[in-house]
Coordinates of C-alpha atoms in Angstrom, one line a residue:
Chain A
X187 CA 12.7 -1.2 -53.5
X188 CA 11.9 -4.5 -51.8
X189 CA 12.4 -7.8 -53.8
X190 CA 9.4 -9.8 -54.9
X191 CA 10.3 -13.4 -53.9
X192 CA 10.6 -13.6 -50.1
X193 CA 11.2 -16.8 -48.1
X194 CA 10.5 -17.2 -44.4
X195 CA 12.2 -20.1 -42.8
X196 CA 10.4 -21.2 -39.6
X197 CA 6.8 -20.0 -39.4
X198 CA 6.6 -19.8 -35.6
X199 CA 5.6 -16.7 -33.6
X200 CA 8.0 -14.4 -35.4
X201 CA 8.1 -16.1 -38.9
X202 CA 4.3 -16.5 -38.9
X203 CA 3.8 -12.8 -37.9
X204 CA 6.2 -11.8 -40.7
X205 CA 4.1 -13.8 -43.2
X206 CA 0.9 -12.1 -42.0
X207 CA 2.4 -8.6 -42.0
X208 CA 3.9 -9.2 -45.5
X209 CA 0.5 -10.4 -46.9
X210 CA -1.0 -7.1 -45.6
X211 CA 1.8 -4.7 -46.5
X212 CA 3.2 -6.3 -49.7
X213 CA 0.2 -8.1 -51.2
X214 CA 1.9 -8.6 -54.6
X215 CA 4.9 -10.4 -53.1
X216 CA 5.6 -14.0 -53.8
X217 CA 5.8 -15.5 -50.3
X218 CA 7.4 -18.8 -49.4
X219 CA 7.6 -20.6 -46.1
X220 CA 9.8 -23.5 -44.9
X221 CA 8.8 -25.5 -41.8
X222 CA 10.4 -28.5 -40.2
X223 CA 7.1 -30.3 -39.7
X224 CA 4.5 -31.0 -42.4
X225 CA 1.7 -29.9 -40.0
X226 CA 3.2 -26.5 -39.9
X227 CA 3.5 -26.4 -43.7
X228 CA -0.2 -27.4 -43.9
X229 CA -1.2 -24.7 -41.3
X230 CA 0.6 -22.0 -43.3
X231 CA -1.1 -23.0 -46.5
X232 CA -4.5 -23.4 -44.9
X233 CA -4.2 -19.9 -43.5
X234 CA -3.2 -18.6 -47.0
X235 CA 0.0 -17.1 -45.6
X236 CA 2.3 -18.3 -48.4
X237 CA 2.2 -19.0 -52.1
X238 CA 4.5 -22.0 -51.6
X239 CA 5.3 -23.9 -48.4
X240 CA 7.4 -27.0 -47.9
X241 CA 9.6 -29.0 -45.6
X242 CA 12.3 -28.9 -48.3
X243 CA 14.5 -25.8 -47.9
X244 CA 15.8 -26.0 -51.5
X245 CA 12.3 -25.8 -52.9
X246 CA 11.4 -22.8 -50.8
X247 CA 14.6 -20.8 -51.4
X248 CA 14.8 -21.4 -55.2
X249 CA 15.0 -18.0 -56.9
X250 CA 14.3 -16.2 -53.6
X251 CA 15.6 -12.6 -53.4
X252 CA 15.2 -12.2 -49.7
X253 CA 15.3 -14.9 -47.0
X254 CA 14.5 -14.4 -43.3
X255 CA 15.7 -17.2 -41.0
X256 CA 13.3 -17.4 -38.1
X257 CA 14.5 -20.6 -36.4
X258 CA 15.9 -20.9 -32.8
X259 CA 19.4 -19.4 -32.8
X260 CA 21.1 -22.8 -32.3
X261 CA 19.7 -24.2 -35.5
X262 CA 20.5 -21.2 -37.7
X263 CA 23.9 -22.3 -39.0
X264 CA 22.5 -25.7 -40.1
X265 CA 19.6 -23.9 -41.9
X266 CA 22.0 -21.4 -43.5
X267 CA 24.0 -24.3 -44.9
X268 CA 20.8 -25.8 -46.3
X269 CA 20.0 -22.5 -48.0
X270 CA 23.4 -22.4 -49.7
X271 CA 22.7 -25.8 -51.2
X272 CA 19.5 -24.5 -52.7
X273 CA 19.4 -22.0 -55.6
X274 CA 18.5 -18.6 -54.3
X275 CA 18.6 -15.7 -56.7
X276 CA 22.1 -14.3 -57.4
X277 CA 22.8 -11.5 -54.8
X278 CA 20.0 -12.8 -52.6
X279 CA 19.9 -11.0 -49.2
X280 CA 19.6 -13.1 -46.1
X281 CA 18.7 -11.9 -42.6
X282 CA 17.4 -13.4 -39.4
X283 CA 15.5 -12.6 -36.2
X284 CA 17.8 -14.2 -33.7
X285 CA 18.1 -12.7 -30.1
X286 CA 21.9 -13.1 -30.1
X287 CA 24.0 -11.6 -32.8
X288 CA 27.8 -12.0 -32.5
X289 CA 28.0 -15.8 -32.7
X290 CA 25.1 -16.0 -35.2
X291 CA 26.5 -13.2 -37.5
X292 CA 30.0 -14.6 -37.4
X293 CA 28.8 -18.1 -38.3
X294 CA 26.2 -17.0 -40.9
X295 CA 28.5 -14.4 -42.6
X296 CA 31.1 -17.1 -43.0
X297 CA 28.6 -19.6 -44.6
X298 CA 26.8 -17.1 -46.9
X299 CA 29.9 -15.0 -48.0
X300 CA 31.5 -18.2 -49.3
X301 CA 28.3 -18.8 -51.4
X302 CA 27.9 -15.3 -52.8
X303 CA 24.9 -14.5 -50.7
X304 CA 24.6 -11.3 -48.6
X305 CA 23.9 -11.8 -44.9
X306 CA 22.9 -9.0 -42.5
X307 CA 21.9 -9.8 -38.9
X308 CA 18.6 -8.5 -37.5
X309 CA 16.8 -8.7 -34.2
X310 CA 13.3 -7.3 -34.1
X311 CA 12.4 -6.5 -30.4
X312 CA 9.0 -8.1 -30.8
X313 CA 7.7 -11.3 -29.3
X314 CA 5.5 -12.6 -26.6
X315 CA 5.6 -15.3 -23.9
X316 CA 3.5 -17.3 -26.3
X317 CA 5.0 -19.4 -29.1
X318 CA 4.1 -20.8 -32.5
X319 CA 2.0 -19.8 -35.5
X320 CA -1.2 -19.8 -33.2
X321 CA 0.2 -16.7 -31.4
X322 CA 1.3 -14.9 -34.6
X323 CA -0.2 -11.5 -35.4
X324 CA 0.2 -9.1 -38.4
X325 CA 0.9 -6.2 -36.1
X326 CA 3.6 -7.8 -33.9
X327 CA 6.4 -5.6 -35.3
X328 CA 4.6 -2.3 -35.7
X329 CA 6.2 0.4 -33.6
X330 CA 8.9 -1.9 -32.2
X331 CA 12.7 -1.4 -32.5
X332 CA 14.6 -3.7 -34.9
X333 CA 18.3 -3.9 -34.2
X334 CA 20.3 -4.4 -37.4
X335 CA 23.9 -5.4 -37.0
X336 CA 26.1 -4.8 -40.1
X337 CA 29.8 -5.6 -40.1
X338 CA 32.8 -4.7 -42.2
X339 CA 31.7 -7.4 -44.6
X340 CA 28.2 -6.1 -45.1
X341 CA 27.3 -4.7 -48.6
X342 CA 25.5 -1.4 -48.6
X343 CA 22.8 -2.7 -50.9
X344 CA 22.1 -5.6 -48.6
X345 CA 21.9 -3.3 -45.6
X346 CA 19.5 -1.0 -47.5
X347 CA 17.2 -3.8 -48.3
X348 CA 17.2 -5.2 -44.8
X349 CA 16.5 -1.7 -43.4
X350 CA 13.7 -1.2 -45.9
X351 CA 12.2 -4.6 -45.0
X352 CA 11.9 -3.8 -41.3
X353 CA 10.7 -0.3 -41.9
X354 CA 8.0 -1.7 -44.2
X355 CA 6.7 -3.7 -41.2
X356 CA 6.6 -0.6 -39.0
X357 CA 9.9 -1.1 -37.1
X358 CA 12.2 1.6 -35.9
X359 CA 15.6 0.4 -37.2
X360 CA 18.6 0.9 -35.0
X361 CA 22.1 0.0 -36.3
X362 CA 24.9 -1.3 -34.0
X363 CA 27.7 -3.9 -34.1
X364 CA 26.8 -7.5 -33.2
X365 CA 28.9 -7.1 -30.0
X366 CA 27.1 -3.9 -29.0
X367 CA 23.8 -5.7 -29.7
X368 CA 24.7 -8.6 -27.4
X369 CA 25.8 -6.3 -24.6
X370 CA 22.6 -4.2 -24.9
X371 CA 20.2 -7.0 -25.3
X372 CA 21.8 -9.0 -22.4
X373 CA 20.8 -6.1 -20.2
X374 CA 17.3 -5.1 -21.5
X375 CA 16.0 -8.5 -22.6
X376 CA 17.9 -11.5 -21.4
X377 CA 18.3 -10.1 -17.9
X378 CA 14.6 -9.3 -17.4
X379 CA 13.8 -12.8 -18.8
X380 CA 16.0 -14.7 -16.3
X381 CA 15.0 -12.4 -13.5
X382 CA 11.3 -13.0 -14.2
X383 CA 12.0 -16.7 -13.9
X384 CA 14.0 -16.2 -10.7
X385 CA 11.3 -14.0 -9.1
X386 CA 8.6 -16.6 -10.0
X387 CA 10.7 -19.4 -8.5
X388 CA 11.6 -17.4 -5.3
X389 CA 7.9 -16.3 -4.8
X390 CA 6.1 -19.6 -5.5
X391 CA 8.2 -22.7 -5.7
X392 CA 8.4 -23.5 -2.0
X393 CA 4.8 -22.5 -1.3
X394 CA 2.2 -21.8 -4.0
X395 CA -0.4 -20.4 -1.6
X396 CA 0.5 -16.8 -2.3
X397 CA -0.5 -17.3 -5.9
X398 CA -4.2 -16.6 -5.1
X399 CA -3.3 -13.1 -3.9
X400 CA -1.5 -12.1 -7.1
X401 CA -2.3 -8.8 -8.8
X402 CA -1.1 -6.9 -11.8
X403 CA 2.3 -6.1 -10.4
X404 CA 3.4 -9.7 -10.2
X405 CA 1.7 -10.6 -13.5
X406 CA 3.6 -8.0 -15.4
X407 CA 6.9 -8.4 -13.7
X408 CA 7.0 -12.1 -14.3
X409 CA 5.0 -12.4 -17.6
X410 CA 8.0 -13.3 -19.8
X411 CA 8.9 -16.2 -17.5
X412 CA 6.1 -18.1 -19.3
X413 CA 8.3 -18.0 -22.4
X414 CA 9.5 -21.2 -24.2
X415 CA 12.3 -22.7 -22.0
X416 CA 14.0 -24.5 -25.0
X417 CA 14.2 -21.3 -27.0
X418 CA 15.5 -19.3 -24.0
X419 CA 18.0 -22.0 -23.1
X420 CA 19.6 -21.6 -26.5
X421 CA 19.6 -17.8 -26.3
X422 CA 21.1 -17.6 -22.9
X423 CA 23.9 -20.1 -23.7
X424 CA 24.7 -18.3 -27.0
X425 CA 25.0 -15.0 -25.1
X426 CA 26.4 -16.5 -21.9
X427 CA 29.4 -14.1 -21.3
X428 CA 27.2 -11.0 -21.5
X429 CA 24.4 -12.5 -19.5
X430 CA 26.9 -13.6 -16.8
X431 CA 28.2 -10.1 -16.6
X432 CA 24.8 -8.5 -16.2
X433 CA 23.7 -11.1 -13.7
X434 CA 26.8 -10.5 -11.6
X435 CA 25.9 -6.7 -11.6
X436 CA 22.4 -7.6 -10.6
X437 CA 23.7 -9.8 -7.7
X438 CA 25.8 -6.9 -6.5
X439 CA 22.8 -4.6 -6.5
X440 CA 20.8 -7.2 -4.7
X441 CA 23.5 -7.5 -2.0
X442 CA 23.4 -3.7 -1.6
X443 CA 19.7 -3.8 -1.2
X444 CA 19.8 -6.6 1.4
X445 CA 22.4 -4.6 3.4
X446 CA 20.2 -1.5 3.2
X447 CA 17.2 -3.4 4.6
X448 CA 19.3 -5.2 7.3
X449 CA 20.6 -1.9 8.5
X450 CA 17.1 -0.2 8.3
X451 CA 18.8 2.5 6.2
X452 CA 15.8 4.5 5.2
X453 CA 17.8 7.2 3.4
X454 CA 19.7 4.6 1.3
X455 CA 16.5 2.7 0.6
X456 CA 14.7 5.8 -0.7
X457 CA 17.7 6.7 -2.8
X458 CA 17.8 3.1 -4.3
X459 CA 14.1 3.3 -5.3
X460 CA 14.4 6.9 -6.5
X461 CA 17.4 6.2 -8.8
X462 CA 15.5 3.2 -10.3
X463 CA 12.4 5.3 -10.8
X464 CA 14.4 8.1 -12.5
X465 CA 16.0 5.6 -14.9
X466 CA 12.7 3.8 -15.6
X467 CA 10.9 7.2 -16.2
X468 CA 13.6 8.1 -18.7
X469 CA 13.0 4.9 -20.8
X470 CA 11.4 6.1 -24.1
X471 CA 7.7 5.3 -24.0
X472 CA 6.2 2.5 -26.2
X473 CA 4.9 3.7 -29.5
Chain B
X100 CA -26.4 -3.6 3.8
X101 CA -23.7 -0.9 3.4
X102 CA -23.9 2.2 5.6
X103 CA -24.8 5.5 4.1
X104 CA -22.1 7.9 5.4
X105 CA -18.7 6.8 4.1
X106 CA -15.4 8.8 4.7
X107 CA -12.3 8.3 2.6
X108 CA -9.1 9.6 4.3
X109 CA -6.5 10.4 1.7
X110 CA -7.8 10.8 -1.9
X111 CA -4.8 9.6 -3.8
X112 CA -4.7 6.9 -6.4
X113 CA -6.5 4.4 -4.2
X114 CA -8.7 6.8 -2.2
X115 CA -9.6 8.8 -5.3
X116 CA -10.5 5.6 -7.1
X117 CA -12.7 4.5 -4.2
X118 CA -14.6 7.8 -4.3
X119 CA -15.1 7.4 -8.1
X120 CA -16.2 3.8 -7.8
X121 CA -18.6 4.6 -4.9
X122 CA -20.2 7.5 -6.8
X123 CA -21.0 4.9 -9.6
X124 CA -22.0 2.0 -7.5
X125 CA -23.6 3.7 -4.4
X126 CA -25.0 6.9 -5.9
X127 CA -27.1 7.6 -2.8
X128 CA -24.3 7.4 -0.3
X129 CA -23.1 10.5 1.5
X130 CA -19.4 10.6 0.7
X131 CA -16.8 12.5 2.6
X132 CA -13.1 13.0 1.9
X133 CA -10.2 14.1 4.1
X134 CA -7.0 15.3 2.5
X135 CA -3.8 16.7 4.0
X136 CA -3.6 19.6 1.5
X137 CA -6.3 22.1 0.6
X138 CA -5.5 21.7 -3.1
X139 CA -6.5 18.1 -2.9
X140 CA -9.7 19.0 -1.1
X141 CA -10.5 21.5 -3.9
X142 CA -9.7 18.9 -6.6
X143 CA -12.1 16.4 -5.0
X144 CA -14.9 18.9 -4.7
X145 CA -14.3 20.2 -8.2
X146 CA -14.6 16.7 -9.6
X147 CA -17.8 16.2 -7.6
X148 CA -16.3 13.1 -5.9
X149 CA -17.5 13.9 -2.4
X150 CA -20.4 15.7 -0.7
X151 CA -18.1 17.0 1.9
X152 CA -14.3 17.4 1.8
X153 CA -12.0 19.1 4.3
X154 CA -8.5 19.1 5.7
X155 CA -10.1 18.7 9.1
X156 CA -10.4 15.0 10.1
X157 CA -13.1 15.7 12.8
X158 CA -15.3 17.4 10.3
X159 CA -15.0 14.6 7.8
X160 CA -15.6 11.7 10.1
X161 CA -18.5 13.2 12.1
X162 CA -21.3 10.7 12.1
X163 CA -19.5 8.5 9.6
X164 CA -20.5 4.8 9.6
X165 CA -17.7 3.5 7.5
X166 CA -14.2 5.0 7.2
X167 CA -11.4 3.9 4.8
X168 CA -7.9 5.1 5.6
X169 CA -6.0 5.5 2.4
X170 CA -2.8 7.2 3.6
X171 CA 0.8 5.8 3.3
X172 CA 1.2 3.0 5.9
X173 CA 3.5 5.0 8.1
X174 CA 0.9 7.7 8.7
X175 CA -2.0 5.4 9.5
X176 CA -1.6 5.4 13.2
X177 CA -1.6 9.2 13.5
X178 CA -4.6 9.4 11.3
X179 CA -6.4 6.7 13.3
X180 CA -5.8 8.7 16.5
X181 CA -7.3 11.8 14.8
X182 CA -10.3 9.7 13.8
X183 CA -11.0 8.7 17.5
X184 CA -10.9 12.4 18.4
X185 CA -13.7 13.1 16.0
X186 CA -17.2 11.9 16.5
X187 CA -17.9 9.0 14.1
X188 CA -21.2 7.2 14.5
X189 CA -21.3 4.6 17.3
X190 CA -20.1 1.2 16.0
X191 CA -18.5 2.8 13.0
X192 CA -16.4 0.4 11.0
X193 CA -12.9 1.4 9.9
X194 CA -10.7 -0.3 7.3
X195 CA -7.7 0.7 5.3
X196 CA -5.9 -0.1 2.1
X197 CA -2.3 -0.5 3.4
X198 CA 0.1 -2.9 1.7
X199 CA 1.4 -4.2 5.1
X200 CA -0.9 -5.7 7.6
X201 CA 0.6 -7.1 10.9
X202 CA 2.1 -3.8 12.3
X203 CA -0.8 -1.7 10.9
X204 CA -3.6 -4.0 12.2
X205 CA -1.9 -4.3 15.6
X206 CA -1.5 -0.5 16.0
X207 CA -4.9 0.4 14.6
X208 CA -6.9 -2.3 16.5
X209 CA -5.3 -1.0 19.6
X210 CA -6.3 2.6 18.9
X211 CA -9.8 1.9 17.7
X212 CA -10.8 -0.8 20.2
X213 CA -10.1 1.6 23.0
X214 CA -12.6 4.0 21.4
X215 CA -15.4 1.6 20.6
X216 CA -14.8 1.6 16.9
X217 CA -14.4 -1.6 14.8
X218 CA -11.3 -2.0 12.8
X219 CA -10.7 -4.6 10.1
X220 CA -7.6 -4.6 7.9
X221 CA -7.9 -4.6 4.1
X222 CA -5.5 -4.6 1.2
X223 CA -7.0 -4.4 -2.3
X224 CA -4.4 -5.8 -4.8
X225 CA -5.0 -2.8 -7.1
X226 CA -2.7 0.0 -7.9
X227 CA -0.5 1.4 -10.6
X228 CA 3.0 2.8 -10.9
X229 CA 1.3 6.2 -11.1
X230 CA 0.2 8.1 -8.0
X231 CA -2.4 10.7 -7.0
X232 CA -5.9 11.6 -7.8
X233 CA -4.9 12.3 -11.4
X234 CA -4.3 8.6 -11.9
X235 CA -7.5 7.4 -10.1
X236 CA -10.1 5.4 -12.0
X237 CA -13.5 4.1 -11.1
X238 CA -12.7 0.6 -12.3
X239 CA -9.3 0.2 -10.4
X240 CA -10.7 -2.4 -8.1
X241 CA -13.0 -4.4 -10.4
X242 CA -11.9 -8.0 -10.7
X243 CA -8.9 -7.6 -8.3
X244 CA -8.3 -9.6 -5.2
X245 CA -8.8 -7.8 -1.9
X246 CA -7.1 -9.4 1.1
X247 CA -9.0 -8.9 4.4
X248 CA -7.3 -9.7 7.6
X249 CA -9.5 -10.3 10.6
X250 CA -8.1 -11.2 14.0
X251 CA -9.5 -12.6 17.2
X252 CA -10.7 -9.1 18.1
X253 CA -12.7 -8.6 14.9
X254 CA -16.5 -8.4 15.3
X255 CA -18.5 -10.5 12.8
X256 CA -20.6 -7.5 11.8
X257 CA -17.6 -5.4 11.0
X258 CA -16.1 -8.1 8.9
X259 CA -19.4 -8.5 7.0
X260 CA -19.5 -4.8 6.2
X261 CA -15.9 -4.8 5.1
X262 CA -16.4 -7.8 2.8
X263 CA -19.6 -6.3 1.4
X264 CA -17.8 -3.0 0.7
X265 CA -15.0 -4.6 -1.4
X266 CA -17.4 -6.9 -3.1
X267 CA -19.5 -3.9 -4.1
X268 CA -16.4 -2.5 -5.8
X269 CA -16.0 -5.8 -7.8
X270 CA -13.2 -7.3 -5.6
X271 CA -12.7 -11.0 -4.9
X272 CA -12.3 -11.0 -1.1
X273 CA -9.8 -13.4 0.4
X274 CA -9.5 -13.7 4.2
X275 CA -6.2 -14.4 6.0
X276 CA -4.4 -13.4 9.1
X277 CA -2.3 -10.3 9.1
X278 CA 0.9 -12.4 9.3
X279 CA -0.2 -14.7 6.4
X280 CA -0.9 -11.5 4.5
X281 CA 2.5 -10.0 5.1
X282 CA 4.3 -13.3 4.1
X283 CA 2.2 -13.7 0.9
X284 CA 2.5 -10.1 -0.2
X285 CA 6.2 -9.9 0.5
X286 CA 6.5 -12.6 -2.2
X287 CA 4.0 -11.6 -4.8
X288 CA 4.1 -7.8 -4.5
X289 CA 7.1 -6.4 -2.5
X290 CA 9.6 -8.8 -4.1
X291 CA 8.6 -8.0 -7.7
X292 CA 8.7 -4.3 -6.8
X293 CA 12.2 -4.3 -5.4
X294 CA 13.4 -6.7 -8.1
X295 CA 12.0 -4.4 -10.8
X296 CA 14.0 -1.6 -9.3
X297 CA 17.1 -3.8 -9.1
X298 CA 16.8 -4.9 -12.7
X299 CA 16.4 -1.3 -13.9
X300 CA 19.5 -0.3 -11.9
X301 CA 21.6 -3.2 -13.2
X302 CA 20.5 -2.7 -16.8
X303 CA 20.7 1.0 -17.1
X304 CA 22.5 2.8 -14.4
X305 CA 26.1 2.4 -15.5
X306 CA 25.3 2.8 -19.2
X307 CA 21.9 4.1 -20.5
X308 CA 22.6 3.4 -24.1
X309 CA 20.7 0.1 -24.1
X310 CA 17.5 2.0 -23.3
X311 CA 16.8 2.8 -27.0
X312 CA 16.6 -1.0 -27.7
X313 CA 14.0 -1.6 -25.1
X314 CA 11.0 -3.7 -26.0
X315 CA 7.8 -4.9 -24.3
X316 CA 9.7 -7.5 -22.1
X317 CA 11.8 -4.9 -20.3
X318 CA 8.8 -2.5 -20.1
X319 CA 6.6 -5.0 -18.4
X320 CA 9.2 -6.6 -16.1
X321 CA 10.2 -3.2 -14.7
X322 CA 7.0 -1.2 -14.9
X323 CA 6.4 -1.1 -11.1
X324 CA 9.9 0.4 -10.5
X325 CA 8.4 3.7 -11.6
X326 CA 6.2 3.6 -8.4
X327 CA 6.4 6.3 -5.7
X328 CA 9.8 5.8 -3.9
X329 CA 8.5 7.4 -0.6
X330 CA 5.4 5.2 -0.5
X331 CA 7.5 2.1 -1.2
X332 CA 10.2 3.0 1.3
X333 CA 7.5 3.0 4.0
X334 CA 6.0 -0.3 2.8
X335 CA 9.3 -2.1 2.6
X336 CA 10.4 -1.0 6.1
X337 CA 7.1 -2.0 7.6
X338 CA 7.4 -5.4 6.1
X339 CA 11.2 -5.7 6.5
X340 CA 11.5 -9.1 8.0
X341 CA 9.4 -10.8 5.3
X342 CA 11.0 -8.9 2.5
X343 CA 14.5 -9.8 3.8
X344 CA 13.5 -13.5 3.8
X345 CA 12.2 -13.5 0.3
X346 CA 15.1 -11.5 -1.0
X347 CA 17.5 -14.0 0.6
X348 CA 15.6 -16.8 -1.2
X349 CA 15.9 -14.8 -4.4
X350 CA 19.6 -14.3 -3.9
X351 CA 20.0 -18.0 -3.5
X352 CA 18.2 -18.7 -6.7
X353 CA 20.3 -16.2 -8.5
X354 CA 23.5 -17.8 -7.2
X355 CA 22.2 -21.1 -8.5
X356 CA 21.5 -19.6 -11.9
X357 CA 25.0 -18.0 -12.1
X358 CA 26.6 -21.4 -11.3
X359 CA 24.5 -23.0 -14.0
X360 CA 25.6 -20.5 -16.6
X361 CA 29.3 -20.6 -15.4
X362 CA 29.2 -24.4 -15.8
X363 CA 27.3 -24.2 -19.2
X364 CA 24.9 -26.7 -17.6
X365 CA 22.3 -26.9 -20.4
X366 CA 20.2 -29.5 -18.6
X367 CA 20.0 -27.5 -15.4
X368 CA 19.3 -24.2 -17.3
X369 CA 16.4 -25.8 -19.1
X370 CA 15.0 -27.2 -15.9
X371 CA 15.3 -23.8 -14.1
X372 CA 13.4 -22.1 -16.9
X373 CA 10.8 -24.9 -17.2
X374 CA 10.1 -24.9 -13.5
X375 CA 9.5 -21.1 -13.6
X376 CA 7.3 -21.5 -16.6
X377 CA 5.2 -24.2 -15.0
X378 CA 4.6 -22.1 -11.9
X379 CA 3.9 -18.9 -13.9
X380 CA 1.5 -20.8 -16.1
X381 CA -0.3 -22.1 -12.9
X382 CA -1.0 -18.5 -11.7
X383 CA -4.7 -17.8 -12.0
X384 CA -5.4 -15.6 -15.0
X385 CA -6.4 -11.9 -14.5
X386 CA -10.2 -11.5 -14.5

């Protein structure tokens, strides 16, 4: 079902983990990797993660049947254009791992459809506050949701291959439109990310002394604020409208909470915490 | 060094974990447990966690040399008064596990000093979003910070016993005033808690559909919002002034972030995320 020649563009945390997982789960596949820097190419080859690795996109995508773009979202369009200048196999399917979908899918569909390639947007809900190939792991995707965002232009065959690819890696595939994706992910990924940063700043920036008292609660609540600031700057700007909306909602809830505490409104405070607990308890457990 | 007869008042998550840890680390000690409900008394005895357990405070504290009050903070004063009506050993040391210290220490010092008992406030930075004896674990305290809050009225001998007690359980003991405690803990524990609830409400209350997309980021950032709403209502009201201050700081940071996104200020956004990452990276790692 899955094609043989697979190219991963950008062997960072996600791309590197894809290579590792594919080596395990598709040992016969011909894997290729493109990296911007020669050191990354060398690291991929040294670890035996690809049969071919290069800083030249054309070399890597030549005859490829499946390409996964794993660069930061703001570089995806340029990389997509470079792919179309290479000679991927006819009918080659291209997907990505970007955290924002509407602008990415719109730009990449446009680029690939003009070149006879098939693009389907993907976003595996896997990651870490760590970055780079050093942090990559073969099991990063196992048990995680992968959001796949077909459009009216998506060919059934391309969607099938994309779904099969993520399922092979152990993902639970969920389909939605790029717009639904961006709305959902603003709330359950981008919001927690910026709030983790906000909590860290509010708690420690003026006075770091409280840091020595920190327990598991603070550590977990703010873990993602150690993520790559450049990567997240790109994500937040690409999904700016949805992030602004959910941040405005958050600010309204925070104002409500401040009023409750100012008024010593015990009943309302208990209700606020109860409603949050009820929702949190209803979140499907991790697999 | 540590006394032989130790009474735990309130065998929930923390009290139950104390009993388990003491059974392991102080097997010769005579352990007693008080619980409000007979079912909890029965559960403690069935699990072999205490040599004596009862719903009668006087019976449990009779001749006790060390007492740890593990009830919700708003019930501590009533429980302390009940202790003074029993007949603990002369010079008995009393401590607690409350998440708020200034009002608790002030009330309990007053009660115990009048009765010739020695009170020292404690707050082990251990816990879980789960509650009750079912969630208790012998290793809950190992490697965690325990904040101990002596005052001008604290006897050296009582402080020594309190420190030795937490160190026996594997805690890193940090001393500070009750006021310093409440300021620090508002920022690194109470703030993350209410913000986890706020993020959960903002993300999911109006529309729960995003829940199926949730990954590890949301799970970790909001984990503590599944904590006991009654317990946390008490904590937040007892530490209301400090929590209000840190929430106001958080609201100011959030307004700053909204303005940055509204203005598409990429430089300021990157700086915001970088400063948060720098602080988060500087937090001492978990042991």
